[in-house]
Short mmCIF file of C-alpha atoms in Angstrom, two decimals:
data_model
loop_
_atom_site.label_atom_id
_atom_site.label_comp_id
_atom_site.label_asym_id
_atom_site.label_seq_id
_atom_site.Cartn_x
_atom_site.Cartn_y
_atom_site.Cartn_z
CA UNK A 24 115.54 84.29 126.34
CA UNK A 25 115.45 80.92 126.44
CA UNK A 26 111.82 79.41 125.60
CA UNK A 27 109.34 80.41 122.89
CA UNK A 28 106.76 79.30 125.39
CA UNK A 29 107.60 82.42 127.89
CA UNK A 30 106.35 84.72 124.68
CA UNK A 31 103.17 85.84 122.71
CA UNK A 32 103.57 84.28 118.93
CA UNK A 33 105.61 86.11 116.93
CA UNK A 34 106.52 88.59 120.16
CA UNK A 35 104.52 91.76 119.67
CA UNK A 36 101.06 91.61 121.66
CA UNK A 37 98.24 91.65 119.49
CA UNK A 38 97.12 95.11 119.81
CA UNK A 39 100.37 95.82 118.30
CA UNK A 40 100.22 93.69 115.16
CA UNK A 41 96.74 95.12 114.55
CA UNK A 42 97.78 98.41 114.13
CA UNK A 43 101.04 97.60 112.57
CA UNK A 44 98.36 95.32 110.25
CA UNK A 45 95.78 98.40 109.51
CA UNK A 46 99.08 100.92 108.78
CA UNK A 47 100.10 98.00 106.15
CA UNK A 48 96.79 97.88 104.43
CA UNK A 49 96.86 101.47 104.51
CA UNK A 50 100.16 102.17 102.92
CA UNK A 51 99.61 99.37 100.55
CA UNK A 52 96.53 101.36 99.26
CA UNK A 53 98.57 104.90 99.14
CA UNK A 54 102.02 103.59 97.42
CA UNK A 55 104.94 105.43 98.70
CA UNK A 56 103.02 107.25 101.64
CA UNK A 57 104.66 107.08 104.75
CA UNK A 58 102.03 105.96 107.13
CA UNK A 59 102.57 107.00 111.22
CA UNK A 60 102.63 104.15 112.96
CA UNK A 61 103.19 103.36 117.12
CA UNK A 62 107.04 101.75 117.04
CA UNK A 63 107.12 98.92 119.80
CA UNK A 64 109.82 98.28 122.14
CA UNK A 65 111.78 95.35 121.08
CA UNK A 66 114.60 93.44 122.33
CA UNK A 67 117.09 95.02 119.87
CA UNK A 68 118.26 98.63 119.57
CA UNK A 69 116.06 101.12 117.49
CA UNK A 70 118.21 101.42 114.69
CA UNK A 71 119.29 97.69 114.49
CA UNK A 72 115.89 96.92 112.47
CA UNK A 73 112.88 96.97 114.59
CA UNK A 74 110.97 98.43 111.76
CA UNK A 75 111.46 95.38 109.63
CA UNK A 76 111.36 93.07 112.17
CA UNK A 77 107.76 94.38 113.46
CA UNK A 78 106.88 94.29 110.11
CA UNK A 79 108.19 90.89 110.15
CA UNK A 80 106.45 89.89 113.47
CA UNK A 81 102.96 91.52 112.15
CA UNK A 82 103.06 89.16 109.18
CA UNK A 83 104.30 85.91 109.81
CA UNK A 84 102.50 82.68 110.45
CA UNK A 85 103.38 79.14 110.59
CA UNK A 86 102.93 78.58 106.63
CA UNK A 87 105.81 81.48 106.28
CA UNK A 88 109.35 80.75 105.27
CA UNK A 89 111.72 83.58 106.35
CA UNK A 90 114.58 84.61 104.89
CA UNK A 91 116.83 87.43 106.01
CA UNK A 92 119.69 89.51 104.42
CA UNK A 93 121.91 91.82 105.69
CA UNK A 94 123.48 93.96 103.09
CA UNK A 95 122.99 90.50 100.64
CA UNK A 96 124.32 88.47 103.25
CA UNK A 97 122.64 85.71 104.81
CA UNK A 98 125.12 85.15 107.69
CA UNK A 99 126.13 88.53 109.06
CA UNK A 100 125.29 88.85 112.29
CA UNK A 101 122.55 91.34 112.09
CA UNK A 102 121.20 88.43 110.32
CA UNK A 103 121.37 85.99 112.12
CA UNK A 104 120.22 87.37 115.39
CA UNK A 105 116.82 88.60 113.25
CA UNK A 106 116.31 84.82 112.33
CA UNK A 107 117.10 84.10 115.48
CA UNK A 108 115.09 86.05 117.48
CA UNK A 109 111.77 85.18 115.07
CA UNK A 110 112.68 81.55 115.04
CA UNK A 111 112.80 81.72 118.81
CA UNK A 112 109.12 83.24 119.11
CA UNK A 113 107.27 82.28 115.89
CA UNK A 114 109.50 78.14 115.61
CA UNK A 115 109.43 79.49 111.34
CA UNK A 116 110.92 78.20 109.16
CA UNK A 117 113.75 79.85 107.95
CA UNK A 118 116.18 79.59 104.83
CA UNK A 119 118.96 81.44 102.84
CA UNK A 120 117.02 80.05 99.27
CA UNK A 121 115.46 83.10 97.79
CA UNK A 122 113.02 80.92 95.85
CA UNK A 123 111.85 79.23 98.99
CA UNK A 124 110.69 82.49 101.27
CA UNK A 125 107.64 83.54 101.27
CA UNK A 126 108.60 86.78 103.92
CA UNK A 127 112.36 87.96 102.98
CA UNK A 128 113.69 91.05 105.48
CA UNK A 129 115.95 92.52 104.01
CA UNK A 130 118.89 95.27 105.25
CA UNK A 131 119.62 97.35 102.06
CA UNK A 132 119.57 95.23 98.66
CA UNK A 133 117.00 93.43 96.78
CA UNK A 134 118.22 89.73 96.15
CA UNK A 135 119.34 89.59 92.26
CA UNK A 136 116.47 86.59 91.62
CA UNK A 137 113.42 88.24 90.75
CA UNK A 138 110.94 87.94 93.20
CA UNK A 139 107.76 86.32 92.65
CA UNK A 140 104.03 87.61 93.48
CA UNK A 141 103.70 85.42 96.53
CA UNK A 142 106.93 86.63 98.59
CA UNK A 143 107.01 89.95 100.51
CA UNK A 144 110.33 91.49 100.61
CA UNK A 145 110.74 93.93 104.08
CA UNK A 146 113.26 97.01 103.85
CA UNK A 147 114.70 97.30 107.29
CA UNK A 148 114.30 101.76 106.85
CA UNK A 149 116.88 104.11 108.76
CA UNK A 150 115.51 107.47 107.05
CA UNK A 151 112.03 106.98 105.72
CA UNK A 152 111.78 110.92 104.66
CA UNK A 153 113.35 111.57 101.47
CA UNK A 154 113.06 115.51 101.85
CA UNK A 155 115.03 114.92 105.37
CA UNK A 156 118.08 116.37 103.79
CA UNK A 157 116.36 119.61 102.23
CA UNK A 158 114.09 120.19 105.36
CA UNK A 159 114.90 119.25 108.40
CA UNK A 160 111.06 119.58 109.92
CA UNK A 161 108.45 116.90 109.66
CA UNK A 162 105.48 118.94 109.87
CA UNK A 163 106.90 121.03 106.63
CA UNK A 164 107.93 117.76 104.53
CA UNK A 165 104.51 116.64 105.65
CA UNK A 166 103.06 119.67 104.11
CA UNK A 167 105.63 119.58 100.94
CA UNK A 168 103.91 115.93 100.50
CA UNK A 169 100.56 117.02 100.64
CA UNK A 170 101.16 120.01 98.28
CA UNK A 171 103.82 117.55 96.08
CA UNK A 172 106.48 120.49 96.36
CA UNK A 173 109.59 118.45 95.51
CA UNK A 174 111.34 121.26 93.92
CA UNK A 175 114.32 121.34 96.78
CA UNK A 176 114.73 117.36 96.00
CA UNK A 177 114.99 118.29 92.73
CA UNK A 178 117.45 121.20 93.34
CA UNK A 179 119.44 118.88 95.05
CA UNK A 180 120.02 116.80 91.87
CA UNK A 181 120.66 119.79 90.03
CA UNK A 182 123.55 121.46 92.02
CA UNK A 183 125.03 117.95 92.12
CA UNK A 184 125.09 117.53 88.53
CA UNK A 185 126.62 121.26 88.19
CA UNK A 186 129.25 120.09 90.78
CA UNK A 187 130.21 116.84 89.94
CA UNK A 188 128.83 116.66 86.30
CA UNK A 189 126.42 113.92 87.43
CA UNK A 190 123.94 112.75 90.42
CA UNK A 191 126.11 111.58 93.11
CA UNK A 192 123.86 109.58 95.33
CA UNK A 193 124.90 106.02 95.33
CA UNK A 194 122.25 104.88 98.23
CA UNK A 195 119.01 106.29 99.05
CA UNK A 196 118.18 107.34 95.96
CA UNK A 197 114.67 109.26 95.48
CA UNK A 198 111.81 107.68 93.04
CA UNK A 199 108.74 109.11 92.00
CA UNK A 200 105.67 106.74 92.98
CA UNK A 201 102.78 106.00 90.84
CA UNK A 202 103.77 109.38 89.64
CA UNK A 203 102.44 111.15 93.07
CA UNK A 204 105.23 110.64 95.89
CA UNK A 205 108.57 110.86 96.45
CA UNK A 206 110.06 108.12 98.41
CA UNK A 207 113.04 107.03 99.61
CA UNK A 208 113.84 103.21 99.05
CA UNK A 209 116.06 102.96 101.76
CA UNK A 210 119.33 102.57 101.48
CA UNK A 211 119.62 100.03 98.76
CA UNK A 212 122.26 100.67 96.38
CA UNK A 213 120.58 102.40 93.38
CA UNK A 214 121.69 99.40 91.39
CA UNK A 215 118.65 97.71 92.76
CA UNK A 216 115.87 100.94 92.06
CA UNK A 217 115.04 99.74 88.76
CA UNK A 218 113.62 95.98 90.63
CA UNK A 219 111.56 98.39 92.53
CA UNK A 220 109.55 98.71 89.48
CA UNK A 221 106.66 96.85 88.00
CA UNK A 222 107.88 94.34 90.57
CA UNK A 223 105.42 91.26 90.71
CA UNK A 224 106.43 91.42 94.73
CA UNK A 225 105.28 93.29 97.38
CA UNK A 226 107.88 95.48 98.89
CA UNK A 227 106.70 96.72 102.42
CA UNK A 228 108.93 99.51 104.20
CA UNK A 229 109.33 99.53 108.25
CA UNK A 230 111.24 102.44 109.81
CA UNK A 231 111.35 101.57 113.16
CA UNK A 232 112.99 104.40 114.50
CA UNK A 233 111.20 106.65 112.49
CA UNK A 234 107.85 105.51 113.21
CA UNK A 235 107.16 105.27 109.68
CA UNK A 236 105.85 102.26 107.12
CA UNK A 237 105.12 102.46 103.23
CA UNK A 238 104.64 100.03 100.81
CA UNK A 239 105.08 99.62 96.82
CA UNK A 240 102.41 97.11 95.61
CA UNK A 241 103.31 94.81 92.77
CA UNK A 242 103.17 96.21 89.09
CA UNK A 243 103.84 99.86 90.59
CA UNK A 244 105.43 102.56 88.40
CA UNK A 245 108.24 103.62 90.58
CA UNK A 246 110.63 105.78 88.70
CA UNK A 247 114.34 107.01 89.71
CA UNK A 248 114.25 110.89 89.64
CA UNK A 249 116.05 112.53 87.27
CA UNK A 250 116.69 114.80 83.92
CA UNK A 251 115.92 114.40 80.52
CA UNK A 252 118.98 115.38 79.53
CA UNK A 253 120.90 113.29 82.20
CA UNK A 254 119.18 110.30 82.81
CA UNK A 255 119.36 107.98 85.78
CA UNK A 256 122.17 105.95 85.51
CA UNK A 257 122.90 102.74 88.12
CA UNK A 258 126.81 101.60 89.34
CA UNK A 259 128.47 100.27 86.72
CA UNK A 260 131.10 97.55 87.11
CA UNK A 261 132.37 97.34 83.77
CA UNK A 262 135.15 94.85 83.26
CA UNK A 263 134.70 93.81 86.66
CA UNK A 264 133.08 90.05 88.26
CA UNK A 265 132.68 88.41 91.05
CA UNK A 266 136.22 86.10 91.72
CA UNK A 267 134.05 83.06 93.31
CA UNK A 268 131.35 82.92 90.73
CA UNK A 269 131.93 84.75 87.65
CA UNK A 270 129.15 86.65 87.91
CA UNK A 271 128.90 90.11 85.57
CA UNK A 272 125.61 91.14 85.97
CA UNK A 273 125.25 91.28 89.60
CA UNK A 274 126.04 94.17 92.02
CA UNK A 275 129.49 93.69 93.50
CA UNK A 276 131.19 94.39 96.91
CA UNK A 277 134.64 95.85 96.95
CA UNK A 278 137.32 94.07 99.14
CA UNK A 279 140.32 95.98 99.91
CA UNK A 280 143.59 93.81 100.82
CA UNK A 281 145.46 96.03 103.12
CA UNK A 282 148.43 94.00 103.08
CA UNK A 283 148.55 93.68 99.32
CA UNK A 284 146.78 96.60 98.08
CA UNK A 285 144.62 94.27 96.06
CA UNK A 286 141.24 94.71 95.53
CA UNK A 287 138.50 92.36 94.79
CA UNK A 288 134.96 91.99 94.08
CA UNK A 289 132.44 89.11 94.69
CA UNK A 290 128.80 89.17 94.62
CA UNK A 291 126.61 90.81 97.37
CA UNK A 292 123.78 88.28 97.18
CA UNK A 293 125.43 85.06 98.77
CA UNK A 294 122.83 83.22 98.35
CA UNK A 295 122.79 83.95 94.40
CA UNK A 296 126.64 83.44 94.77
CA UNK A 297 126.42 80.28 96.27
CA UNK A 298 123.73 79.02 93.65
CA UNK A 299 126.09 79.97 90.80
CA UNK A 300 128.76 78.28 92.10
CA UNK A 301 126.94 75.17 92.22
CA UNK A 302 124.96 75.21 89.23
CA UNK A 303 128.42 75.46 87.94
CA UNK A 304 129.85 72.66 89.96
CA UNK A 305 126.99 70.39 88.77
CA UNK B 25 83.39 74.86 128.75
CA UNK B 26 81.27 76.40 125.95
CA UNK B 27 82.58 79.38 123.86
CA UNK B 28 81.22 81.64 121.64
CA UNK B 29 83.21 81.01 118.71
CA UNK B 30 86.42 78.78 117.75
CA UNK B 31 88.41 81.70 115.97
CA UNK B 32 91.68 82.15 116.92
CA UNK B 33 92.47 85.21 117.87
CA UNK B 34 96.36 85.15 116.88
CA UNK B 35 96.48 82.24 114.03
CA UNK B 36 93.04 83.10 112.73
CA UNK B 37 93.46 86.71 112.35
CA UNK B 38 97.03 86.01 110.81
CA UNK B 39 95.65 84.51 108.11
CA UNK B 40 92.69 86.67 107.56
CA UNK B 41 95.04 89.35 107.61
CA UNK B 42 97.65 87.61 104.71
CA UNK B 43 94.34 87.32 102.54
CA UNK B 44 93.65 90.51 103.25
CA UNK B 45 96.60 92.11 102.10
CA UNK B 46 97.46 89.89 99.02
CA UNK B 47 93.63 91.68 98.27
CA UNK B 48 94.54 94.61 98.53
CA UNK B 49 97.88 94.25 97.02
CA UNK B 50 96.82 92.66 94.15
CA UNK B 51 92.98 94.61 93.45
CA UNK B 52 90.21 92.31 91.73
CA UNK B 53 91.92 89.07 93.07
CA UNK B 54 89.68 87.18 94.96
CA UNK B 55 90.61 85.81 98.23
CA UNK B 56 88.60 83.49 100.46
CA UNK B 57 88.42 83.39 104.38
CA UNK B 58 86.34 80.55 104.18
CA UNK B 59 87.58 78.22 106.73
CA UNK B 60 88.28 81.27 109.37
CA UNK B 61 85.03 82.42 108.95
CA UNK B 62 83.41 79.42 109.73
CA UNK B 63 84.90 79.67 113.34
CA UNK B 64 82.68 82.55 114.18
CA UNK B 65 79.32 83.08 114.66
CA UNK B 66 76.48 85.28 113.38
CA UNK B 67 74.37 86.31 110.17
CA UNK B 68 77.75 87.62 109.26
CA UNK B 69 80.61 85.83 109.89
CA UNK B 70 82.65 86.71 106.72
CA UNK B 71 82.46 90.64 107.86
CA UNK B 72 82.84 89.38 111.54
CA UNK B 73 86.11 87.97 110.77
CA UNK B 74 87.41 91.11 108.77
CA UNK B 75 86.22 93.39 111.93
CA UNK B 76 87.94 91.34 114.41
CA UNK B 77 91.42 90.67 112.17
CA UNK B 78 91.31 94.48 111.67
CA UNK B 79 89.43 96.54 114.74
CA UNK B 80 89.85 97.35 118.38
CA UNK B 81 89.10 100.34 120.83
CA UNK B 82 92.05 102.39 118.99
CA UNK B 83 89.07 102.39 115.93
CA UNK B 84 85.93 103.29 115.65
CA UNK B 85 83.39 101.43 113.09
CA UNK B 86 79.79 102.03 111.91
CA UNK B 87 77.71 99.46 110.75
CA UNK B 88 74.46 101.81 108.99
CA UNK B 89 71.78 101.26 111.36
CA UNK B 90 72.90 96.85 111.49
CA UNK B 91 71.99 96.07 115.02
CA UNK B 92 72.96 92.90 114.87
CA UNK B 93 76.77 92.96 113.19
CA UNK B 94 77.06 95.58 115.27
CA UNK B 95 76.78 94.47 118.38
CA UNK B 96 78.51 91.46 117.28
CA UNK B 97 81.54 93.94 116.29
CA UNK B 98 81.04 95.34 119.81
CA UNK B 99 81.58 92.02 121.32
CA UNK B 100 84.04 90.57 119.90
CA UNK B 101 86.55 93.86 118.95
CA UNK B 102 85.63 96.11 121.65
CA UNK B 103 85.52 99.04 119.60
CA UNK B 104 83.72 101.86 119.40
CA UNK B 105 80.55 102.59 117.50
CA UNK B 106 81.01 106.11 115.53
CA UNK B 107 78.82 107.78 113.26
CA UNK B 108 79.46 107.15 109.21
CA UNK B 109 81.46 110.80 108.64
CA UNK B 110 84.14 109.90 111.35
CA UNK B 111 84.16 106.23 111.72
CA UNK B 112 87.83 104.77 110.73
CA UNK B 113 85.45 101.41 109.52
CA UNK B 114 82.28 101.42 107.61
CA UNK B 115 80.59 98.19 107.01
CA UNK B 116 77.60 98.21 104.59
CA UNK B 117 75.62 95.25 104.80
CA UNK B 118 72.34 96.95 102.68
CA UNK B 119 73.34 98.07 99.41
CA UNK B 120 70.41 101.01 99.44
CA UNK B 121 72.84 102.25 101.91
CA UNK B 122 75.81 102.42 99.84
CA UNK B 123 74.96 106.41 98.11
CA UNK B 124 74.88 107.68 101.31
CA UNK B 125 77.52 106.13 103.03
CA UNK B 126 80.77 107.51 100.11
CA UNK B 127 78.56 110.72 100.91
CA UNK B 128 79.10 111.00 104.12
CA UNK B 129 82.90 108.72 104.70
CA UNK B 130 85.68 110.32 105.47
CA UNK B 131 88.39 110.43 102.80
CA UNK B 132 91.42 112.23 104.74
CA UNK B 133 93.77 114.85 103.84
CA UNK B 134 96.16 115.99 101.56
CA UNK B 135 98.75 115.79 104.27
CA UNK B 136 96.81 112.82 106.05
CA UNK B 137 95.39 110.90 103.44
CA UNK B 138 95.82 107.50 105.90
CA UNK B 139 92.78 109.48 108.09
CA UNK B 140 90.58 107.58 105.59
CA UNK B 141 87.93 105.46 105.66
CA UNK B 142 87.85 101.60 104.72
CA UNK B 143 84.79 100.51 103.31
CA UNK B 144 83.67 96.82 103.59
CA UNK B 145 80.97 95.45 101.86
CA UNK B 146 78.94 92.98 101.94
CA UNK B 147 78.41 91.45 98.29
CA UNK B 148 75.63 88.50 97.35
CA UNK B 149 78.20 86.80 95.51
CA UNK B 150 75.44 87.03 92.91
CA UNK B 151 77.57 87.96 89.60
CA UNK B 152 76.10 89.50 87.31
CA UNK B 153 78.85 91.08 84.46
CA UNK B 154 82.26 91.43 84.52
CA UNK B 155 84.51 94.82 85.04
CA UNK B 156 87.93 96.08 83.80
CA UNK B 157 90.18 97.73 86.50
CA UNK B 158 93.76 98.75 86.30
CA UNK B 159 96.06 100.43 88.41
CA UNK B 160 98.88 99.86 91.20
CA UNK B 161 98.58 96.22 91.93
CA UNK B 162 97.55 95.18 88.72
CA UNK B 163 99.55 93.97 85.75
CA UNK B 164 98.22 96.25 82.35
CA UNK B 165 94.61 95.46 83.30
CA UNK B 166 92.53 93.03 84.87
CA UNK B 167 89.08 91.64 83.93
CA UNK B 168 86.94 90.30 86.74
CA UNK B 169 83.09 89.54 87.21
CA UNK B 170 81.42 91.35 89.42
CA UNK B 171 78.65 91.46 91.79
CA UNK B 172 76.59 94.42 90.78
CA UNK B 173 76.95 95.98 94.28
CA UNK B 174 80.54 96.25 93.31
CA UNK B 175 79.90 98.55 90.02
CA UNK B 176 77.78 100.38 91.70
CA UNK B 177 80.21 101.01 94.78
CA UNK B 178 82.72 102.34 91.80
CA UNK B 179 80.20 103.92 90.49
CA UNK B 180 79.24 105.75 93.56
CA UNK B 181 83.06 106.15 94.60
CA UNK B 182 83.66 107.86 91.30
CA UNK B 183 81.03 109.81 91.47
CA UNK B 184 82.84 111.51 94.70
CA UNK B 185 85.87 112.78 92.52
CA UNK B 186 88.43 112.19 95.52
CA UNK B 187 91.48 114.45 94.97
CA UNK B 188 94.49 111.83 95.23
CA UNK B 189 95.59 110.99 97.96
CA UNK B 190 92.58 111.26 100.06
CA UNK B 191 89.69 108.69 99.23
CA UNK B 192 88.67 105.40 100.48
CA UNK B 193 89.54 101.64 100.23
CA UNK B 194 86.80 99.21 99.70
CA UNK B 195 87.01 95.59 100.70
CA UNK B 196 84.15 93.51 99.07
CA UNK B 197 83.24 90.44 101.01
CA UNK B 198 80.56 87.49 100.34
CA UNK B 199 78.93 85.85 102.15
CA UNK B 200 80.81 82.39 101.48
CA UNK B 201 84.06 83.71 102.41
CA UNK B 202 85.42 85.39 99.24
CA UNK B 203 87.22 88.87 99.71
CA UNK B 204 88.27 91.05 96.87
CA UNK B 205 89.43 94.78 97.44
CA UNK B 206 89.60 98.09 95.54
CA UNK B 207 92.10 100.59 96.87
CA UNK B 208 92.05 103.94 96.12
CA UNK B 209 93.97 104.27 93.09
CA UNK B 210 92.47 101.49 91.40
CA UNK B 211 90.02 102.62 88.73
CA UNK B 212 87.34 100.84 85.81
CA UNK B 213 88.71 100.87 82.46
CA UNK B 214 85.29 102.32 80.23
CA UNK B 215 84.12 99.46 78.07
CA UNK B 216 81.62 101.47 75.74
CA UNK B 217 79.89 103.26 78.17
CA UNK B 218 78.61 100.16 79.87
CA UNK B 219 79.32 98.41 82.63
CA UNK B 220 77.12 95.46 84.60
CA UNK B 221 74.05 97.79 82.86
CA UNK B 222 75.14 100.95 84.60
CA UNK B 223 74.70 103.79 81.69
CA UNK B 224 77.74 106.20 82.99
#
C-alpha cells in the first residue's frame, strides 16, 4: 500500500458502509442487541480488529479526529498499524489526546477521562455472545435472547461464588442492558463496567469475526450482573500506584522483573499517564 | 456536463449519516442536514438525502402511494419498492397516512427484533406544543416542541403496544433540513393527560 489515491475513502466500498451504517442505527435503537451484520474482508487478520476498524471506516469523515488504544496504549503496535492503515485511506487526523478525538477505537479499556457526548468510543469485540460459554449454539442463545432466559449466565456466577467465595471473571464481564439484555462488554477489565453506565458517550461494539455489532447509547442503564448479597465488586489495587505518575485511582498493569523478581505497576491509559506527569511537571 | 444533483455520494452521506446517528443516539435532539440536502433535488430533498445515506437494492422502501419521492428513491438508491407490511423503509410524507402505516409496519421478532421497520417522516416544522420523552439516550428527561405530526406518530406508535424488543424507529424530518428521531425505547412522559391537545 503505498497511496491513498489507489483506494475508496475510508477503504470499505460504499455498499459496505451502508449496511455497516443501517446495523449501527439499528443497534443504537435496541441497546445491547447484537445486530448480524456482513463482515468485510480487510487487509488485517479477522481477529486483529476488523470489527472496530469497519466500524471505524463506516464512521469517519474528514472533520473526525481518531484516536486508537490498544489495551490503554497508544503505541502498541496493533495501534499503530490501525492509525496507520485509516490515516493511509481516510488522510484523518489522528492523536493520542483523549480530549481531542472525536472517534476513539479502542482494544479492551475505556480511557480513565470521561468521555464527552460528542466522541464515539469503538470496542474492537473478540466474543460478542455473552451466553457463548453456557451454550455453545447461536441459534439457541438467539432464542435464550428472545425469551431473556439468562438463568445459565446466572448459574455461572453462582457456582463461582460457591467455588471461589466470589465472581471470578476479571474480563468480559456480563451487564444487564436497559434492564432487557445481557451483553458482553468485551474484554475490558471490569474495572471499566461501571463507565459503561449513564455514559454521556456513545459506545459502539464491532465483532468482526463474529459478524456481530451493538451499541450502548449515552445515559444507558447498564448494570454489572450480580447478587444482592454479593455485590459486584471491580479490581482493587489497594496500596498500590502507578511508579511514573502517582496515580491511585486508575487501573494498573502489572510488570514482572524476571531478573529481580520485582514487580511494578504503572497506569494502563498512557495517554492519562503522560498528562499526569506533565501537569505535574508544570 | 450537467448532473442531476451535487450530493456526494461518500462525503455527503458521511455526514448525513453522523447526524443521523447523534439523532438517534441522543432522541429529541434536533439535527439539521441542511446544507446536504440542498445538493439534491426534488419536492423532497430532506427525505431524499436520508433514503440515499441509508438505502440500496439490499432494502426495500415504501413511500404510501408518493409517486414522486418514490421514483426519486428509485433513482437515486436503486432499491426496491415493497409494500408497507414488509418494506425495511417507510417514508410518510401525508400525515392521514400515518394510522395505517404503524398498522400495517413490520416490528420484528423477539429473536429478530433488527427485522424492523424505520419510519421517516416528514414533519411541517410547524410546532405547535412541546413533549416530554425519556429513555436510553436521554439524560432524566427531555422537553422538546413538537410538530403535532410527531405526537400523533407516538400516539399512534403507542397505541400498537410493541412487546420490547420488536417495534419501530421513527426519524422525523422537515422540510428545512432538521432531523430528530425516536427509537424504540424512547417513550412520552404523561403531562396531565395532555399532550399538543391529544386527550390520551
Amino acid at each position: 500500500m503505498k497511496s491513498a489515491e489507489n483506494y475508496n475513502y475510508a477503504f470499505l466500498d460504499e455498499g459496505s458502509k451502508r449496511e455497516i451504517r443501517r446495523c449501527v442505527l439499528k443497534a443504537v435503537a435496541i441497546p445491547g442487541y447484537q445486530v448480524p451484520f456482513g463482515s468485510r474482508e480487510l487487509p488485517i487478520g479477522r481477529g486483529w480488529g476488523t470489527g472496530g476498524i469497519q466500524l471505524t471506516l463506516s464512521l469517519i469523515g474528514p472533520d473526525d479526529t481518531l484516536k486508537v488504544i490498544d489495551q490503554g496504549s497508544d503505541e502498541s503496535v496493533n495501534a499503530v498499524n490501525i492509525k496507520k492503515f485509516v490515516r493511509l485511506t481516510t488522510n484523518a487526523e489522528v492523536t493520542s489526546d483523549t480530549r481531542k478525538a472525536t472517534l476513539i477505537q479502542s482494544r479492551h479499556r475505556i480511557p480513565e477521562i470521561p468521555l464527552e457526548n460528542n466522541q464515539i468510543l469503538i470496542f474492537q469485540v473478540p466474543i460478542p455472545e455473552p451466553l457463548r460459554i453456557v451454550e455453545p449454539r447461536e441459534e439457541v442463545t438467539r432464542k435464550m435472547h428472545a425469551e431473556k432466559d439468562y438463568a445459565p449466565i446466572w448459574l455461572q456466577l453462582y457456582e463461582s461464588i460457591i467455588r471461589y467465595g466470589k465472581v471470578t471473571i476479571s474480563t468480559e464481564y456480563p451487564c444487564t442492558v436497559e434492564n432487557r439484555y445481557i451483553m458482553n462488554p468485551s474484554p475490558i477489565p471490569k474495572f471499566d463496567n461501571p463507565k459503561l453506565h449513564m455514559s454521556k458517550c456513545l459506545y459502539l461494539f464491532g465483532a468482526g469475526r463474529e459478524k456481530k455489532i451493538y451499541a450502548v447509547p449515552p445515559y444507558t442503564n447498564v448494570v454489572s450482573l450480580a447478587f444482592d448479597d454479593v455485590p459486584f465488586e471491580r479490581e482493587s489495587f489497594k496500596g498500590k500506584k502507578c511508579r511514573l505518575c502517582g496515580s491511585t485511582d486508575t487501573y494498573l498493569d502489572e510488570i514482572f522483573d524476571s531478573e529481580t523478581g520485582e514487580r511494578f505497576y504503572q497506569c494502563s491509559d498512557t495517554s492519562y499517564c503522560r498528562e499526569v506527569r506533565l501537569n505535574a511537571a508544570e | 456536463m450537467n448532473t442531476l444533483h451535487q450530493f456526494d455520494e461518500v462525503f455527503d452521506t458521511q455526514r448525513v449519516f453522523r447526524k443521523l446517528l447523534e439523532a438517534m443516539s441522543n432522541p429529541g435532539r434536533t439535527v439539521s442536514v441542511s446544507d446536504e440536502k440542498d445538493r439534491l433535488f426534488g419536492d423532497f430533498p430532506s427525505i431524499l438525502a436520508v433514503a440515499v445515506t441509508l438505502l440500496d437494492n439490499e432494502v426495500s422502501f415504501s413511500t404510501c402511494g408518493n409517486t414522486e419521492l418514490k421514483n426519486d428513491i428509485m433513482l437515486v438508491t436503486l432499491s426496491p419498492e415493497s409494500d408497507t407490511e414488509s418494506a425495511d423503509y417507510i417514508f410518510v410524507t401525508d400525515t392521514d397516512m400515518l394510522a395505517e402505516v404503524f398498522e400495517k409496519a413490520k416490528c420484528g421478532t423477539l429473536s429478530g427484533p433488527h427485522c424492523s421497520a424505520t419510519i421517516i417522516i416528514r414533519d411541517n416544522g410547524n410546532k405547535c406544543g412541546k413533549v416530554r420523552l425519556y429513555g436510553p439516550g436521554i439524560n432524566g428527561e427531555t422537553e422538546i416542541s413538537c410538530p403535532e405530526t410527531f405526537c400523533l406518530a407516538l400516539e399512534l406508535r403507542d397505541a400498537q403496544n410493541y412487546e420490547y424488543p420488536q417495534g419501530v424507529d421513527m426519524i422525523f424530518v422537515s422540510d428545512s433540513g432538521d432531523i430528530t428521531a425516536v427509537p424504540r425505547l424512547v417513550k412520552r412522559r404523561e403531562s396531565n393527560g395532555i399532550c399538543c391537545g391529544i386527550r390520551r
